[in-house]
Amino acid sequence: MEIIGFIGLGIMGAPMAGHLLDAGYSVIASDHRSKPPADLIAKGLKTVTGHAAVAKAAEIIITMVPDTPQVAEVLFGQNGVASGLAKGKLVIDMSSISPIETKEFAKRINDLGCAYLDAPVSGGEVGAKAASLTIMVGGDEKIFERAKPVFEKMGKNITLVGPNGVGQTTKVANQIVVALTIEAVAEALVFASKAGADPAKVRQALMGGLAASRILEVHGERMVKRTFAPGFRIELHQKDLNLALEGAKTLGVSLPNTSTTQQLFNSCAANGGAKEDHSALVRALERMANFEVGGEPAEVKGKAA
């Protein structure tokens, strides 16, 4: 089993690294900014100082950080991963970042005699903890086969979708679908709740029909129960939709509903919700309706007046 370096032990990265440790992999992390989680250290996680040291000690280096600038810094900044690489090593970026920049990152790593895969994930904190992530991979097929046993410890639906950059393009497409579905669920629950229906029962009923989806199941429940602690932050989904809209401009493609949903996320962020879960998009619609899901129905308020 190859030694794995893991950079980015956040909400999703920590459980992903935990699954690798549970599977018997030796995993090395950096204490670059903060000490890794105690539960991972208890499982055998080893730490070194600096990203270059991680690259020197590991054969496969995984990055899982928020955005394109962070990936660039981790890989190519001072004391970055690139400065610790040797020929034959593999860099896997599992962050969600720019497809265009990804191609450039891959070329720079390849020029060092190393392999590169872009492998962004979908499934959020729930999927990371359950090792059920969807993993969308861009890169060479032989390199994908080398990495597949590692991916299988963290996810279930693992697909090589094309060359470097296509994994990230697929993730952007995924984020369009997720955002628009969250928006649709939010609209439905605000409408039904203000009309006097019990939103929990509406959600339950819809789960048995064509409207059923993972978003309705998980995020619809968050909206009903008002549990907006982040599994995936609004500010990160804003970043992903920005990638979609920038790409659409370059390609000459119209994404009208993506634009509208981004504006709703912008409204949430402007009202202090940037770090809430993306299901909190419902708050933007609630502000426009002057009504909170699960609140007193409009008819009752009218009678009381």
GROMACS .gro file of N, CA, C and O in nm, residues 189-199 224 226 286 289-305:
model
  124
  189LEU      N    1  -4.105   2.440  -0.045
  189LEU     CA    2  -4.135   2.436   0.098
  189LEU      C    3  -4.184   2.571   0.150
  189LEU      O    4  -4.272   2.577   0.236
  190VAL      N    5  -4.129   2.681   0.096
  190VAL     CA    6  -4.179   2.814   0.135
  190VAL      C    7  -4.324   2.830   0.088
  190VAL      O    8  -4.411   2.873   0.164
  191PHE      N    9  -4.350   2.792  -0.035
  191PHE     CA   10  -4.486   2.802  -0.089
  191PHE      C   11  -4.585   2.718  -0.008
  191PHE      O   12  -4.690   2.768   0.036
  192ALA      N   13  -4.551   2.593   0.014
  192ALA     CA   14  -4.644   2.502   0.083
  192ALA      C   15  -4.665   2.545   0.228
  192ALA      O   16  -4.778   2.542   0.279
  193SER      N   17  -4.557   2.586   0.293
  193SER     CA   18  -4.567   2.623   0.434
  193SER      C   19  -4.650   2.748   0.453
  193SER      O   20  -4.736   2.756   0.542
  194LYS      N   21  -4.627   2.850   0.368
  194LYS     CA   22  -4.705   2.973   0.383
  194LYS      C   23  -4.851   2.951   0.348
  194LYS      O   24  -4.940   3.020   0.399
  195ALA      N   25  -4.878   2.851   0.264
  195ALA     CA   26  -5.017   2.819   0.228
  195ALA      C   27  -5.089   2.743   0.339
  195ALA      O   28  -5.210   2.722   0.331
  196GLY      N   29  -5.017   2.705   0.444
  196GLY     CA   30  -5.079   2.640   0.558
  196GLY      C   31  -5.049   2.492   0.573
  196GLY      O   32  -5.096   2.428   0.667
  197ALA      N   33  -4.970   2.435   0.482
  197ALA     CA   34  -4.935   2.293   0.492
  197ALA      C   35  -4.817   2.273   0.586
  197ALA      O   36  -4.733   2.361   0.601
  198ASP      N   37  -4.813   2.157   0.649
  198ASP     CA   38  -4.702   2.119   0.735
  198ASP      C   39  -4.582   2.085   0.645
  198ASP      O   40  -4.588   1.987   0.569
  199PRO      N   41  -4.472   2.163   0.648
  199PRO     CA   42  -4.362   2.138   0.554
  199PRO      C   43  -4.297   2.001   0.573
  199PRO      O   44  -4.250   1.942   0.475
  224VAL      N   45  -3.658   2.228   0.703
  224VAL     CA   46  -3.771   2.208   0.795
  224VAL      C   47  -3.725   2.219   0.940
  224VAL      O   48  -3.791   2.284   1.023
  226ARG      N   49  -3.448   2.359   1.047
  226ARG     CA   50  -3.369   2.481   1.069
  226ARG      C   51  -3.228   2.447   1.119
  226ARG      O   52  -3.173   2.511   1.208
  286GLU      N   53  -3.728   3.312   0.194
  286GLU     CA   54  -3.811   3.346   0.310
  286GLU      C   55  -3.816   3.496   0.332
  286GLU      O   56  -3.922   3.551   0.366
  289ALA      N   57  -4.055   3.635   0.089
  289ALA     CA   58  -4.193   3.596   0.120
  289ALA      C   59  -4.240   3.652   0.255
  289ALA      O   60  -4.357   3.638   0.289
  290ASN      N   61  -4.145   3.711   0.331
  290ASN     CA   62  -4.176   3.755   0.467
  290ASN      C   63  -4.238   3.641   0.547
  290ASN      O   64  -4.337   3.659   0.619
  291PHE      N   65  -4.177   3.523   0.533
  291PHE     CA   66  -4.232   3.404   0.597
  291PHE      C   67  -4.124   3.298   0.610
  291PHE      O   68  -4.047   3.274   0.517
  292GLU      N   69  -4.119   3.235   0.726
  292GLU     CA   70  -4.021   3.129   0.751
  292GLU      C   71  -4.087   2.993   0.743
  292GLU      O   72  -4.197   2.973   0.795
  293VAL      N   73  -4.022   2.899   0.675
  293VAL     CA   74  -4.073   2.762   0.666
  293VAL      C   75  -4.101   2.709   0.807
  293VAL      O   76  -4.016   2.717   0.895
  294GLY      N   77  -4.222   2.660   0.825
  294GLY     CA   78  -4.261   2.611   0.958
  294GLY      C   79  -4.324   2.716   1.045
  294GLY      O   80  -4.365   2.688   1.158
  295GLY      N   81  -4.336   2.839   0.992
  295GLY     CA   82  -4.397   2.945   1.070
  295GLY      C   83  -4.548   2.939   1.068
  295GLY      O   84  -4.609   2.845   1.016
  296GLU      N   85  -4.611   3.041   1.123
  296GLU     CA   86  -4.757   3.045   1.128
  296GLU      C   87  -4.812   3.073   0.989
  296GLU      O   88  -4.773   3.170   0.925
  297PRO      N   89  -4.902   2.988   0.938
  297PRO     CA   90  -4.954   3.006   0.802
  297PRO      C   91  -5.019   3.141   0.781
  297PRO      O   92  -5.070   3.203   0.875
  298ALA      N   93  -5.019   3.185   0.656
  298ALA     CA   94  -5.074   3.318   0.622
  298ALA      C   95  -5.220   3.330   0.661
  298ALA      O   96  -5.264   3.432   0.711
  299GLU      N   97  -5.299   3.222   0.642
  299GLU     CA   98  -5.443   3.226   0.672
  299GLU      C   99  -5.467   3.252   0.820
  299GLU      O  100  -5.553   3.328   0.859
  300VAL      N  101  -5.388   3.188   0.905
  300VAL     CA  102  -5.403   3.202   1.050
  300VAL      C  103  -5.370   3.344   1.092
  300VAL      O  104  -5.439   3.405   1.173
  301LYS      N  105  -5.265   3.398   1.035
  301LYS     CA  106  -5.226   3.536   1.068
  301LYS      C  107  -5.339   3.633   1.032
  301LYS      O  108  -5.370   3.724   1.105
  302GLY      N  109  -5.402   3.609   0.918
  302GLY     CA  110  -5.510   3.697   0.875
  302GLY      C  111  -5.626   3.694   0.970
  302GLY      O  112  -5.686   3.796   1.003
  303LYS      N  113  -5.663   3.576   1.019
  303LYS     CA  114  -5.775   3.562   1.112
  303LYS      C  115  -5.743   3.629   1.245
  303LYS      O  116  -5.828   3.692   1.309
  304ALA      N  117  -5.616   3.614   1.287
  304ALA     CA  118  -5.576   3.672   1.416
  304ALA      C  119  -5.584   3.825   1.411
  304ALA      O  120  -5.616   3.891   1.508
  305ALA      N  121  -5.556   3.881   1.293
  305ALA     CA  122  -5.560   4.026   1.278
  305ALA      C  123  -5.702   4.079   1.286
  305ALA      O  124  -5.726   4.190   1.322
   0.00000   0.00000   0.00000
